[in-house]
Short mmCIF file of C-alpha atoms in Angstrom, two decimals:
data_model
loop_
_atom_site.label_atom_id
_atom_site.label_comp_id
_atom_site.label_asym_id
_atom_site.label_seq_id
_atom_site.Cartn_x
_atom_site.Cartn_y
_atom_site.Cartn_z
CA MET X 1 0.00 0.00 0.00
CA ASN X 2 1.07 3.58 -0.61
CA GLU X 3 -0.80 4.89 2.42
CA LYS X 4 -1.39 3.66 5.93
CA ASN X 5 -4.32 1.30 6.18
CA ASN X 6 -5.53 -1.86 7.87
CA PHE X 7 -6.47 -4.05 4.91
CA ASP X 8 -4.04 -6.78 5.97
CA ILE X 9 -5.25 -7.11 9.55
CA VAL X 10 -8.94 -6.85 8.61
CA ARG X 11 -8.62 -9.55 5.93
CA PHE X 12 -6.66 -11.70 8.37
CA SER X 13 -9.42 -11.25 10.98
CA LEU X 14 -12.17 -12.13 8.49
CA ALA X 15 -10.30 -15.26 7.38
CA PHE X 16 -9.81 -16.21 11.03
CA ILE X 17 -13.56 -15.86 11.65
CA VAL X 18 -14.35 -18.11 8.69
CA MET X 19 -11.87 -20.70 9.97
CA LEU X 20 -13.38 -20.74 13.48
CA VAL X 21 -16.96 -20.98 12.22
CA HIS X 22 -16.09 -23.76 9.80
CA ALA X 23 -14.31 -25.68 12.55
CA ALA X 24 -17.61 -25.75 14.43
CA GLU X 25 -19.86 -26.39 11.43
CA VAL X 26 -17.72 -28.95 9.59
CA THR X 27 -17.01 -31.08 12.68
CA ARG X 28 -20.43 -30.50 14.32
CA SER X 29 -18.70 -30.68 17.67
CA ALA X 30 -20.97 -29.68 20.55
CA ASP X 31 -17.98 -28.34 22.50
CA ILE X 32 -17.16 -25.61 19.98
CA ARG X 33 -20.66 -25.05 18.64
CA PHE X 34 -20.65 -21.64 20.34
CA LEU X 35 -18.21 -20.39 17.68
CA SER X 36 -20.85 -20.59 14.96
CA GLN X 37 -23.41 -19.05 17.29
CA PHE X 38 -21.35 -15.97 18.22
CA LEU X 39 -19.41 -15.47 14.97
CA ASN X 40 -20.86 -14.85 11.52
CA SER X 41 -19.03 -16.35 8.55
CA ASP X 42 -21.54 -14.81 6.11
CA PHE X 43 -20.50 -11.36 7.31
CA ALA X 44 -16.84 -12.32 6.90
CA VAL X 45 -17.30 -13.62 3.34
CA ARG X 46 -19.32 -10.58 2.29
CA GLY X 47 -16.73 -8.34 3.93
CA PHE X 48 -14.08 -10.07 1.80
CA PHE X 49 -16.06 -9.25 -1.33
CA ALA X 50 -16.41 -5.59 -0.36
CA ILE X 51 -12.67 -5.30 0.27
CA SER X 52 -11.96 -7.12 -2.97
CA GLY X 53 -14.21 -4.76 -4.90
CA PHE X 54 -12.35 -1.78 -3.45
CA LEU X 55 -8.82 -3.11 -4.05
CA ILE X 56 -9.46 -4.70 -7.44
CA ALA X 57 -11.06 -1.50 -8.75
CA LYS X 58 -7.91 0.33 -7.67
CA SER X 59 -5.77 -2.29 -9.35
CA TYR X 60 -7.79 -2.03 -12.56
CA LEU X 61 -7.47 1.76 -12.65
CA ARG X 62 -3.71 1.45 -12.27
CA SER X 63 -3.34 -1.29 -14.88
CA LYS X 64 -1.66 -0.32 -18.13
CA SER X 65 -3.99 -2.54 -20.13
CA LEU X 66 -6.81 -5.03 -19.80
CA THR X 67 -4.31 -7.82 -20.41
CA SER X 68 -2.13 -6.53 -17.57
CA TYR X 69 -5.15 -6.43 -15.27
CA PHE X 70 -6.12 -10.05 -15.94
CA ILE X 71 -2.52 -11.27 -15.67
CA LYS X 72 -2.25 -9.69 -12.22
CA ARG X 73 -5.49 -11.27 -11.12
CA ALA X 74 -4.41 -14.70 -12.38
CA GLN X 75 -1.02 -14.44 -10.68
CA ARG X 76 -2.69 -13.62 -7.38
CA ILE X 77 -5.47 -16.21 -7.43
CA LEU X 78 -4.24 -19.23 -9.37
CA PRO X 79 -0.99 -20.43 -7.69
CA ALA X 80 -2.47 -21.09 -4.24
CA TYR X 81 -5.77 -22.26 -5.73
CA ILE X 82 -4.09 -24.85 -7.94
CA PHE X 83 -1.91 -25.92 -5.01
CA VAL X 84 -4.87 -26.53 -2.70
CA ILE X 85 -6.62 -28.67 -5.35
CA VAL X 86 -3.45 -30.75 -5.70
CA LEU X 87 -3.11 -30.89 -1.91
CA CYS X 88 -6.67 -32.18 -1.54
CA PHE X 89 -6.04 -34.76 -4.25
CA VAL X 90 -2.92 -36.00 -2.43
CA ILE X 91 -4.86 -36.14 0.84
CA GLY X 92 -7.49 -38.15 -0.98
CA MET X 93 -4.93 -40.63 -2.28
CA CYS X 94 -3.56 -41.10 1.23
CA LEU X 95 -6.87 -41.41 3.08
CA THR X 96 -9.27 -43.05 0.64
CA THR X 97 -10.80 -46.34 1.70
CA LEU X 98 -10.56 -47.55 -1.90
CA PRO X 99 -7.53 -49.35 -3.34
CA LEU X 100 -5.25 -46.69 -4.80
CA MET X 101 -5.67 -47.74 -8.44
CA ASP X 102 -9.44 -47.93 -8.02
CA PHE X 103 -9.35 -44.43 -6.54
CA LEU X 104 -7.27 -43.05 -9.42
CA LYS X 105 -9.49 -44.65 -12.07
CA ASN X 106 -12.75 -43.72 -10.37
CA LYS X 107 -14.99 -41.40 -12.39
CA GLU X 108 -15.59 -39.25 -9.34
CA THR X 109 -11.84 -38.64 -8.98
CA ILE X 110 -11.53 -37.51 -12.58
CA LYS X 111 -14.70 -35.46 -12.25
CA TYR X 112 -13.32 -33.84 -9.08
CA LEU X 113 -10.12 -32.73 -10.82
CA ILE X 114 -11.90 -31.40 -13.89
CA ALA X 115 -14.62 -29.62 -11.90
CA ASN X 116 -12.29 -28.04 -9.36
CA PHE X 117 -9.64 -26.94 -11.84
CA SER X 118 -12.54 -25.35 -13.75
CA PHE X 119 -13.75 -23.56 -10.57
CA LEU X 120 -17.00 -25.56 -10.73
CA ASN X 121 -16.46 -27.06 -7.29
CA PHE X 122 -20.16 -27.70 -6.69
CA ILE X 123 -20.21 -30.33 -9.46
CA GLN X 124 -17.89 -32.67 -7.52
CA PRO X 125 -16.79 -31.36 -4.10
CA SER X 126 -15.70 -34.73 -2.68
CA LEU X 127 -13.40 -37.61 -3.58
CA PRO X 128 -14.45 -41.29 -3.53
CA GLY X 129 -13.86 -43.06 -0.24
CA VAL X 130 -12.48 -39.93 1.46
CA PHE X 131 -13.87 -38.52 4.72
CA THR X 132 -16.88 -40.83 4.46
CA SER X 133 -17.05 -41.05 8.27
CA ASN X 134 -16.87 -37.28 8.74
CA PRO X 135 -20.09 -35.28 9.18
CA ASN X 136 -19.21 -33.44 5.94
CA GLN X 137 -17.48 -34.96 2.91
CA PRO X 138 -16.33 -32.01 0.71
CA MET X 139 -12.57 -31.73 0.38
CA ASP X 140 -12.66 -27.93 0.59
CA GLY X 141 -16.04 -26.30 1.04
CA SER X 142 -14.52 -22.81 1.05
CA LEU X 143 -13.76 -22.87 -2.66
CA TRP X 144 -17.28 -22.00 -3.76
CA THR X 145 -16.54 -18.27 -3.45
CA ILE X 146 -13.61 -18.37 -5.88
CA LYS X 147 -15.76 -18.75 -9.00
CA ALA X 148 -17.92 -15.85 -7.80
CA GLU X 149 -14.79 -13.76 -7.23
CA LEU X 150 -13.42 -14.55 -10.68
CA THR X 151 -16.75 -13.75 -12.34
CA LEU X 152 -16.78 -10.35 -10.67
CA TYR X 153 -13.17 -9.76 -11.76
CA VAL X 154 -14.31 -10.32 -15.36
CA LEU X 155 -17.31 -8.00 -14.96
CA LEU X 156 -15.37 -5.20 -13.29
CA PRO X 157 -13.71 -3.78 -16.46
CA PHE X 158 -17.20 -3.36 -17.94
CA ILE X 159 -18.75 -1.88 -14.80
CA VAL X 160 -16.05 0.56 -13.67
CA PRO X 161 -16.15 2.78 -16.81
CA LEU X 162 -19.92 3.05 -16.41
CA MET X 163 -19.55 3.71 -12.70
CA LYS X 164 -17.05 6.50 -13.36
CA LYS X 165 -19.65 8.27 -15.50
CA SER X 166 -22.63 7.72 -13.22
CA PRO X 167 -21.49 6.07 -9.96
CA LEU X 168 -24.62 6.00 -7.84
CA LYS X 169 -26.99 5.12 -10.66
CA VAL X 170 -24.89 2.21 -11.83
CA TRP X 171 -24.43 0.84 -8.31
CA SER X 172 -28.17 1.27 -7.63
CA ILE X 173 -28.99 -0.90 -10.65
CA ILE X 174 -26.53 -3.55 -9.45
CA PHE X 175 -28.00 -3.31 -5.95
CA ILE X 176 -31.58 -3.81 -7.18
CA ILE X 177 -30.65 -6.81 -9.35
CA SER X 178 -28.60 -8.32 -6.52
CA CYS X 179 -31.36 -7.95 -3.93
CA ALA X 180 -34.02 -9.25 -6.32
CA TRP X 181 -31.90 -12.33 -7.04
CA PHE X 182 -31.34 -13.02 -3.35
CA PHE X 183 -35.01 -12.48 -2.48
CA TYR X 184 -36.20 -14.77 -5.27
CA PHE X 185 -34.01 -17.71 -4.28
CA THR X 186 -34.60 -17.34 -0.54
CA SER X 187 -38.31 -16.48 -0.50
CA LEU X 188 -39.99 -17.47 -3.77
CA TYR X 189 -38.02 -20.29 -5.34
CA THR X 190 -38.27 -23.60 -3.46
CA GLY X 191 -36.58 -25.86 -5.98
CA PRO X 192 -33.30 -27.76 -5.66
CA LYS X 193 -30.16 -25.93 -4.48
CA ALA X 194 -32.07 -22.75 -3.67
CA ASP X 195 -29.61 -21.82 -0.92
CA THR X 196 -26.65 -22.40 -3.22
CA LEU X 197 -28.17 -20.31 -6.01
CA ALA X 198 -28.97 -17.50 -3.57
CA LYS X 199 -25.29 -17.10 -2.69
CA GLN X 200 -23.90 -16.88 -6.22
CA PHE X 201 -22.03 -13.90 -7.67
CA VAL X 202 -25.23 -11.99 -8.49
CA SER X 203 -26.14 -11.57 -4.82
CA LEU X 204 -22.51 -10.89 -3.88
CA SER X 205 -22.11 -8.25 -6.59
CA SER X 206 -23.77 -5.56 -4.46
CA PHE X 207 -21.02 -5.99 -1.83
CA PHE X 208 -18.21 -6.18 -4.37
CA PHE X 209 -19.31 -3.16 -6.38
CA PHE X 210 -20.11 -1.08 -3.30
CA GLY X 211 -16.42 -1.52 -2.50
CA SER X 212 -15.65 -0.44 -6.08
CA LEU X 213 -17.94 2.57 -5.69
CA LEU X 214 -15.98 3.67 -2.62
CA ALA X 215 -12.75 3.22 -4.56
CA ILE X 216 -13.68 5.44 -7.50
CA HIS X 217 -16.27 7.93 -6.20
CA GLN X 218 -14.81 10.60 -3.94
CA PRO X 219 -18.08 11.97 -2.47
CA THR X 220 -19.22 8.53 -1.34
CA PHE X 221 -15.82 7.75 0.18
CA ASP X 222 -15.81 11.11 1.98
CA ARG X 223 -19.12 10.22 3.64
CA LEU X 224 -18.04 6.72 4.61
CA LYS X 225 -18.35 7.29 8.38
CA GLU X 226 -21.85 8.71 8.09
CA ILE X 227 -22.91 5.92 5.70
CA THR X 228 -21.56 3.32 8.11
CA ILE X 229 -23.34 4.73 11.16
CA VAL X 230 -26.70 5.19 9.43
CA SER X 231 -26.62 1.81 7.66
CA LEU X 232 -25.64 -0.05 10.84
CA VAL X 233 -28.50 1.59 12.76
CA VAL X 234 -30.95 0.59 10.03
CA PHE X 235 -29.48 -2.92 9.92
CA LEU X 236 -29.88 -3.35 13.68
CA LEU X 237 -33.49 -2.19 13.46
CA PHE X 238 -34.30 -4.75 10.76
CA LYS X 239 -31.82 -7.46 11.79
CA ASN X 240 -34.45 -9.97 12.86
CA THR X 241 -36.75 -9.38 9.92
CA GLN X 242 -36.81 -10.88 6.43
CA TYR X 243 -35.76 -7.51 5.01
CA SER X 244 -32.29 -7.28 6.58
CA PHE X 245 -30.66 -8.45 3.33
CA ILE X 246 -31.58 -5.11 1.73
CA ILE X 247 -29.33 -3.04 4.00
CA GLU X 248 -26.54 -5.62 4.39
CA PRO X 249 -24.59 -4.70 1.22
CA ILE X 250 -24.20 -1.13 2.47
CA ALA X 251 -23.82 -1.88 6.19
CA PHE X 252 -21.37 -4.78 5.88
CA SER X 253 -19.34 -3.20 3.09
CA SER X 254 -19.04 0.22 4.65
CA VAL X 255 -18.02 -1.06 8.08
CA VAL X 256 -15.19 -3.26 6.78
CA ILE X 257 -13.89 -0.55 4.42
CA LEU X 258 -14.06 1.97 7.27
CA PHE X 259 -11.98 -0.30 9.49
CA CYS X 260 -9.55 -0.79 6.62
CA THR X 261 -9.05 2.82 5.67
CA ASN X 262 -9.49 5.43 8.36
CA LEU X 263 -11.03 4.24 11.61
CA CYS X 264 -8.04 3.42 13.80
CA LYS X 265 -4.25 3.37 13.96
CA GLU X 266 -2.50 1.12 11.47
CA VAL X 267 -1.80 -2.40 12.68
CA LYS X 268 1.09 -3.78 10.63
CA ILE X 269 1.33 -7.50 9.96
CA SER X 270 2.79 -7.25 6.48
CA GLN X 271 6.16 -8.51 7.74
CA TYR X 272 4.56 -11.97 7.98
CA GLY X 273 3.11 -11.81 4.49
CA ASP X 274 -0.43 -11.69 3.14
CA LEU X 275 -1.80 -14.76 4.91
CA SER X 276 -5.54 -14.25 4.57
CA TYR X 277 -5.98 -15.93 1.18
CA GLY X 278 -3.96 -18.97 2.21
CA MET X 279 -5.84 -19.22 5.51
CA TYR X 280 -9.12 -19.13 3.63
CA LEU X 281 -8.10 -21.83 1.16
CA TYR X 282 -6.32 -24.28 3.47
CA HIS X 283 -8.26 -24.39 6.72
CA TRP X 284 -11.11 -26.65 5.52
CA PRO X 285 -9.01 -29.65 4.39
CA ILE X 286 -6.97 -29.35 7.59
CA ILE X 287 -10.16 -29.50 9.67
CA GLN X 288 -11.30 -32.53 7.66
CA VAL X 289 -8.02 -34.39 8.16
CA LEU X 290 -7.98 -33.73 11.91
CA GLN X 291 -11.62 -34.81 12.11
CA HIS X 292 -10.75 -37.97 10.17
CA PHE X 293 -8.09 -38.91 12.74
CA GLY X 294 -10.44 -38.23 15.67
CA LEU X 295 -8.78 -35.12 17.08
CA PHE X 296 -12.03 -33.19 17.42
CA ALA X 297 -13.80 -36.21 18.92
CA THR X 298 -11.01 -36.66 21.50
CA ASN X 299 -10.79 -32.98 22.42
CA ALA X 300 -12.41 -30.34 20.25
CA PHE X 301 -10.23 -27.56 21.67
CA ILE X 302 -7.03 -29.43 20.86
CA GLY X 303 -8.40 -30.03 17.36
CA LEU X 304 -9.23 -26.34 17.04
CA GLY X 305 -5.80 -25.30 18.30
CA LEU X 306 -4.04 -27.61 15.84
CA THR X 307 -6.26 -26.31 13.04
CA ILE X 308 -5.17 -22.75 13.79
CA VAL X 309 -1.47 -23.60 14.10
CA ILE X 310 -1.30 -25.78 10.98
CA THR X 311 -3.38 -23.36 8.91
CA LEU X 312 -1.20 -20.39 9.87
CA ALA X 313 1.99 -22.37 9.17
CA LEU X 314 0.71 -23.54 5.79
CA ALA X 315 -0.53 -20.05 4.84
CA TYR X 316 2.81 -18.53 5.83
CA THR X 317 4.74 -21.12 3.82
CA SER X 318 2.39 -20.76 0.86
CA TRP X 319 2.84 -16.99 0.80
CA ASN X 320 6.62 -17.01 1.10
CA VAL X 321 7.35 -20.03 -1.10
CA LEU X 322 4.59 -19.80 -3.71
CA GLU X 323 2.26 -16.79 -3.82
CA SER X 324 4.70 -13.91 -3.32
CA ARG X 325 7.04 -15.24 -6.00
CA PHE X 326 4.35 -14.99 -8.67
CA LEU X 327 3.47 -11.48 -7.51
CA LYS X 328 7.11 -10.43 -7.75
CA ARG X 329 7.18 -11.66 -11.33
CA ALA X 330 4.21 -9.43 -12.01
CA HIS X 331 5.94 -6.48 -10.31
CA HIS X 332 2.85 -6.37 -8.12
CA LYS X 333 2.17 -2.97 -6.58
CA GLN X 334 -0.62 -2.35 -4.11
CA PRO X 335 -2.93 0.54 -5.00
CA SER X 336 -3.36 3.68 -2.98
CA ILE X 337 -6.49 3.79 -0.83
CA ALA X 338 -7.21 7.45 -1.63
CA PRO X 339 -10.00 7.76 -4.21
CA PRO X 340 -9.24 9.82 -7.30
CA THR X 341 -10.59 13.33 -7.36
CA ASN X 342 -11.33 13.50 -11.08
CA ILE X 343 -14.39 11.23 -10.99
CA ALA X 344 -17.83 12.28 -12.12
CA ARG X 345 -20.11 13.19 -9.24
CA ASP X 346 -23.57 11.67 -9.18
#
């Protein structure tokens, strides 16, 4: 970053929340069930999308070309993503109950590799004979957000030029479409995979592009504190109603961006690397492996502690050995958090 900010520590905190909640939900351990009751992984994921919308819009505006923009996005996302798919496949080979050759020849194994390397994780999230005794079988249930993230990366170069011309109108259209999509699949549609469809990139776009709006529209960014306070008050008033989803894109996005940009003194953790992405990718298979070997059944808190330690170690190693090297090749430079002043005012 070119200016002081707290993006690193906020993203780290959001990834940590997701890890704790998944530890409770994936293992279904009664001892740590309180984690999913007191922490909200939906807020954390949506906060990630808001931050991503802000930072990726900055990155796009600084890119010399569209090709440069997409190369930078690929070099940030793909190395660790490909590694975690390979890691899950190796775990599967080691832990499957099937004979190794049967496992390798199994249609589900081939389908898993094709689907996950294509970012279509929902098509085949599990491997044959792996984690069959665990409460949940997916190898890495966190990966569903990556396809949504990539879709929004592709849409951003089309949206940002429009948003620069008419920021609030463009975001309002995205907001209406996003809310209508979410409402339809949570309240009207009762068919198969309604919950999955409700969480796709369309509903997440209002969070992502509100972050982008803050990145490119000076007047909105200048009023961030007021927007945060008002939206949080409205959210709290409607929190227990079926209409809370309407205010969430503004409330959740504004509060995380406020914490990132100008709420408190900078907390530096950059000396350890950017661990949040690795933490997000790796924690689920680690939880599954520890659950497989009975750690959470023996003592859920020991299992949780080992999950945290191993995830942090793997994320640190991944950043320093794998991820940062690709970013160096791209001459990766973090964008300034200050919005440009030459943007059309809506």
